[in-house]
PDB file of C-alpha atoms in Angstrom:
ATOM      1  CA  UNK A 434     -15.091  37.405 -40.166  1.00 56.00           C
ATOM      2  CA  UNK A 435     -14.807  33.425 -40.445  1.00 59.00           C
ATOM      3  CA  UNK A 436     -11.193  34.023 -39.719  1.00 60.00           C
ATOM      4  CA  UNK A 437     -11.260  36.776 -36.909  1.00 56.00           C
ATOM      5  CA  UNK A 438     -13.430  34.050 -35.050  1.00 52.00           C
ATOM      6  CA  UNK A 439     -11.288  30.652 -36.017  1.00 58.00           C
ATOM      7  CA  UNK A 440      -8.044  32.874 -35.163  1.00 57.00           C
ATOM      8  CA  UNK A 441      -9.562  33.576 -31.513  1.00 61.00           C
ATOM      9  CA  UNK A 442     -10.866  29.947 -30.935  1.00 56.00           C
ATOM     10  CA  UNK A 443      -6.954  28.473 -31.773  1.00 55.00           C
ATOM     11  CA  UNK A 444      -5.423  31.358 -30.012  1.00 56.00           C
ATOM     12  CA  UNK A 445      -7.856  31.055 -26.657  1.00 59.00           C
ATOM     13  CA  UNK A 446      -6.981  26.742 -27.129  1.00 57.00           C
ATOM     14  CA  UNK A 447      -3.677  27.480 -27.168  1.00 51.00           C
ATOM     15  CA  UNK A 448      -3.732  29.852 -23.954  1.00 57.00           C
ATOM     16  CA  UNK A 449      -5.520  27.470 -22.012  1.00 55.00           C
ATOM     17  CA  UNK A 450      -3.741  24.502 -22.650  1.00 52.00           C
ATOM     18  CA  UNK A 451      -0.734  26.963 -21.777  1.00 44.00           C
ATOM     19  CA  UNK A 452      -2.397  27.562 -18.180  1.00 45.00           C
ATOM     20  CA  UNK A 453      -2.784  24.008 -17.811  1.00 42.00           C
ATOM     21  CA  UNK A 454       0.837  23.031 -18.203  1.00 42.00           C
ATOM     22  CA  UNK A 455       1.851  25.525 -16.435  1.00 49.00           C
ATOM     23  CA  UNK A 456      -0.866  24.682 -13.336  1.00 44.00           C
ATOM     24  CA  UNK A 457       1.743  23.206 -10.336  1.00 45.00           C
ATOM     25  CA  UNK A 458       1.559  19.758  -8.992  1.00 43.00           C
ATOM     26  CA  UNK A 459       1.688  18.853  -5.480  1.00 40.00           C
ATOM     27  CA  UNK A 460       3.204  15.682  -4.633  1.00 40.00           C
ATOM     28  CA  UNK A 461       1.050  14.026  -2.396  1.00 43.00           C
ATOM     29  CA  UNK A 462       3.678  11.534   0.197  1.00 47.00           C
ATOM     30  CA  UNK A 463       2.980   7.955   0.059  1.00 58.00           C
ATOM     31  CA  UNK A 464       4.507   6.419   2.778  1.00 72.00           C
ATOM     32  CA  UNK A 465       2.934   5.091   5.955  1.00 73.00           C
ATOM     33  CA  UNK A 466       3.984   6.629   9.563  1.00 76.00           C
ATOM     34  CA  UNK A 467       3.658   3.837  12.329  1.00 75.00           C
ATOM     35  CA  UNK A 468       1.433   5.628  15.156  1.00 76.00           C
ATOM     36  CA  UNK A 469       1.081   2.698  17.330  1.00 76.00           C
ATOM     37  CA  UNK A 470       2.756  -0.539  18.226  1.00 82.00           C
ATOM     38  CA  UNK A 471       1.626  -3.513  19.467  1.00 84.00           C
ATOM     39  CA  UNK A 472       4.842  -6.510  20.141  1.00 83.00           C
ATOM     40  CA  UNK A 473       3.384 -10.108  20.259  1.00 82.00           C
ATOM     41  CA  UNK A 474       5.135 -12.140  22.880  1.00 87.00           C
ATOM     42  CA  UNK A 475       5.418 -15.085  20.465  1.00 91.00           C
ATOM     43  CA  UNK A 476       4.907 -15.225  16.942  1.00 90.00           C
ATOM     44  CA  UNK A 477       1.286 -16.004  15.880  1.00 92.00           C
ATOM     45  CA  UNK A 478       0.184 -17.720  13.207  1.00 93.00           C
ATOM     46  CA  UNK A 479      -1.875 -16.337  10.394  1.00 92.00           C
ATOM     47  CA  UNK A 480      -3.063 -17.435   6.871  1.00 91.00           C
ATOM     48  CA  UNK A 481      -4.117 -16.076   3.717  1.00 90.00           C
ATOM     49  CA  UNK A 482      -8.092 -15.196   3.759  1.00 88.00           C
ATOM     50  CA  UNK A 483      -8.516 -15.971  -0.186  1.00 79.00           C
ATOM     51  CA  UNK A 484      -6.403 -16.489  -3.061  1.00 70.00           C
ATOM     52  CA  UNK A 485      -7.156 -12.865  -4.058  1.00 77.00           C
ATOM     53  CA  UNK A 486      -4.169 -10.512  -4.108  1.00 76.00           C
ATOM     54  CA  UNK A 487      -2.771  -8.943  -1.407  1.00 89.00           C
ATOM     55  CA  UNK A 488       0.718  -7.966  -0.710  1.00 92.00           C
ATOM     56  CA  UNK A 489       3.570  -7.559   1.658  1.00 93.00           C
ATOM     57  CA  UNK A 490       5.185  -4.273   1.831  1.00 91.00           C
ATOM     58  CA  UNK A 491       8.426  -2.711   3.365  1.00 90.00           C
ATOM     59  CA  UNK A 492       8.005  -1.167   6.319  1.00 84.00           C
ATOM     60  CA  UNK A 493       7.455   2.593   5.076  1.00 82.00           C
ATOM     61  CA  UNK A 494       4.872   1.114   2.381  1.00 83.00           C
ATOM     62  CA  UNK A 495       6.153   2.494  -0.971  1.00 88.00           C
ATOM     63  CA  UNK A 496       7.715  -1.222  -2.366  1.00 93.00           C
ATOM     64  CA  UNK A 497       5.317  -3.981  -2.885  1.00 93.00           C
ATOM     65  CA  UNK A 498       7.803  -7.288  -1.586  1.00 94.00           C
ATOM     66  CA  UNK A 499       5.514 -10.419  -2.124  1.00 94.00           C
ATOM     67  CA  UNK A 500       2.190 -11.560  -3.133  1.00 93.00           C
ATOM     68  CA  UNK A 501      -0.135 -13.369  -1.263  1.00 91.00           C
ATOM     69  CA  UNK A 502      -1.724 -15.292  -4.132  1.00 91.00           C
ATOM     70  CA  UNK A 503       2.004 -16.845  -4.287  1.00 91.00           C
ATOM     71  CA  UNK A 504       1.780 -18.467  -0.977  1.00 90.00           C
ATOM     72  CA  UNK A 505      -1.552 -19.820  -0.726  1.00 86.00           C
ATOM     73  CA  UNK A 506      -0.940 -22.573   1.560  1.00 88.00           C
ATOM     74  CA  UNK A 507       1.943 -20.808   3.851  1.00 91.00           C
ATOM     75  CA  UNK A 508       1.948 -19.768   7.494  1.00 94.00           C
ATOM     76  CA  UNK A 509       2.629 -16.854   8.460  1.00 95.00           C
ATOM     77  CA  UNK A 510       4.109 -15.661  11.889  1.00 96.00           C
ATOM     78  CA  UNK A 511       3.359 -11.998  12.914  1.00 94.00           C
ATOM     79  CA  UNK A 512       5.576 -10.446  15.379  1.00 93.00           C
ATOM     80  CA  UNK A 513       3.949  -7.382  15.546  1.00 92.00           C
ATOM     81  CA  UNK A 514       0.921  -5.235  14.769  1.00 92.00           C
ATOM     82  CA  UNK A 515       1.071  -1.781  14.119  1.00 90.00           C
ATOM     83  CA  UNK A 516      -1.198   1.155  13.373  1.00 87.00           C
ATOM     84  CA  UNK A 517      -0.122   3.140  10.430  1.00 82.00           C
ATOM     85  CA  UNK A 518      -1.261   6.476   8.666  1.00 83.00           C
ATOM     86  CA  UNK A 519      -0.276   8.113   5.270  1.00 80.00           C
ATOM     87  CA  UNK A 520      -1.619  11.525   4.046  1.00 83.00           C
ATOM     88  CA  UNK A 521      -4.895   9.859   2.601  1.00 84.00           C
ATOM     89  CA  UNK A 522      -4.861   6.069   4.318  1.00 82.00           C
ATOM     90  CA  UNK A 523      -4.954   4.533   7.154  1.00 83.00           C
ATOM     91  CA  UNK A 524      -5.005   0.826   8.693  1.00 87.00           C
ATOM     92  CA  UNK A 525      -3.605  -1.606  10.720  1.00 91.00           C
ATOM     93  CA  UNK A 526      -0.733  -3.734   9.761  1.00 91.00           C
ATOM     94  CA  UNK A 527       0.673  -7.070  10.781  1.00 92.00           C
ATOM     95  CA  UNK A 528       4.503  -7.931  10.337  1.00 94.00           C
ATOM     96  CA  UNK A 529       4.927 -11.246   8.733  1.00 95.00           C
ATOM     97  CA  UNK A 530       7.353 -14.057   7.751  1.00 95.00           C
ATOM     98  CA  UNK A 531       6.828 -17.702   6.487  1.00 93.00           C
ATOM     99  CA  UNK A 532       8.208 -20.419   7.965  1.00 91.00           C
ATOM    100  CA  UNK A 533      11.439 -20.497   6.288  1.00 91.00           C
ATOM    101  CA  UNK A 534      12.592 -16.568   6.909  1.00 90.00           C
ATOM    102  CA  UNK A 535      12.772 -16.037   3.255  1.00 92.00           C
ATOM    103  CA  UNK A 536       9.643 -14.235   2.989  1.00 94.00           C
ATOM    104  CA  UNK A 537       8.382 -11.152   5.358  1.00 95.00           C
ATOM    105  CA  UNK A 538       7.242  -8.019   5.224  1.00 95.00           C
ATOM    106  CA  UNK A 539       4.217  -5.904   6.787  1.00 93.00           C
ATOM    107  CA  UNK A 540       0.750  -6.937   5.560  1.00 93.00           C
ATOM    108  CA  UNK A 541      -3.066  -5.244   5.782  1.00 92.00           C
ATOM    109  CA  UNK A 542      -4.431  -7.454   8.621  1.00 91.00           C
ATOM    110  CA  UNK A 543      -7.772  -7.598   6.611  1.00 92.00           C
ATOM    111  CA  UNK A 544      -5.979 -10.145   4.125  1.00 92.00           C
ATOM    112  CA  UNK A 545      -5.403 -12.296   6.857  1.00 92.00           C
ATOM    113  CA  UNK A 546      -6.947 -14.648   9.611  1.00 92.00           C
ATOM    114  CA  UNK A 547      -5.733 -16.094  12.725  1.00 91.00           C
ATOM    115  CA  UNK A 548      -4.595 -19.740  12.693  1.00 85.00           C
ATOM    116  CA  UNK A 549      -5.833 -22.509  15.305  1.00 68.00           C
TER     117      UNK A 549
END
């Protein structure tokens, strides 16, 4: 009897691990749509809120380009804002560059504030 029962509790394990493998996944999109955009007629200046991390992505958001906490004394000049949407996010954006052009890329406006 011992076995009957140990034989259907490996062979119902097995079954539903089977199921489980076999369940699909959806792949969920992770890049950013730009819905709205707003050109600045000059570049404004912005800096780094904190030291905390924050980063500057490429333009459709899946590649991480720079991190704030490297450039915690820089300026950065925003040419635009824009207002963009994935499947589960959205938020507004700023496109950036330091002084010297080396660094840019589009950054979560909530990371930074606006210079005097």
């Amino acid at each position: 009897m011992k076995k009957v029962v140990m034989g259907s509790l490996v062979l119902g394990a097995v079954m539903g691990g089977l199921a489980v493998v076999q369940m699909p996944q959806h792949a969920q999109a992770a890049t950013y749509q730009v819905k709205k955009l707003m050109g600045f007629r000059q570049p404004t200046s912005y800096y780094a809120k904190s030291a905390k991390s924050g980063y500057l992505w490429n333009k459709s958001h899946t590649k991480r380009l720079h991190n704030l906490k490297n450039y915690p004394k820089t300026t950065w000049y925003a040419t635009a804002k824009y207002s963009m949407k994935s499947v589960r996010n959205s938020g507004t954006y700023l496109k950036v560059t330091n002084g010297t052009g080396k660094a840019e890329g589009y950054v979560w406006t909530g990371y930074l504030k606006k210079g005097g």
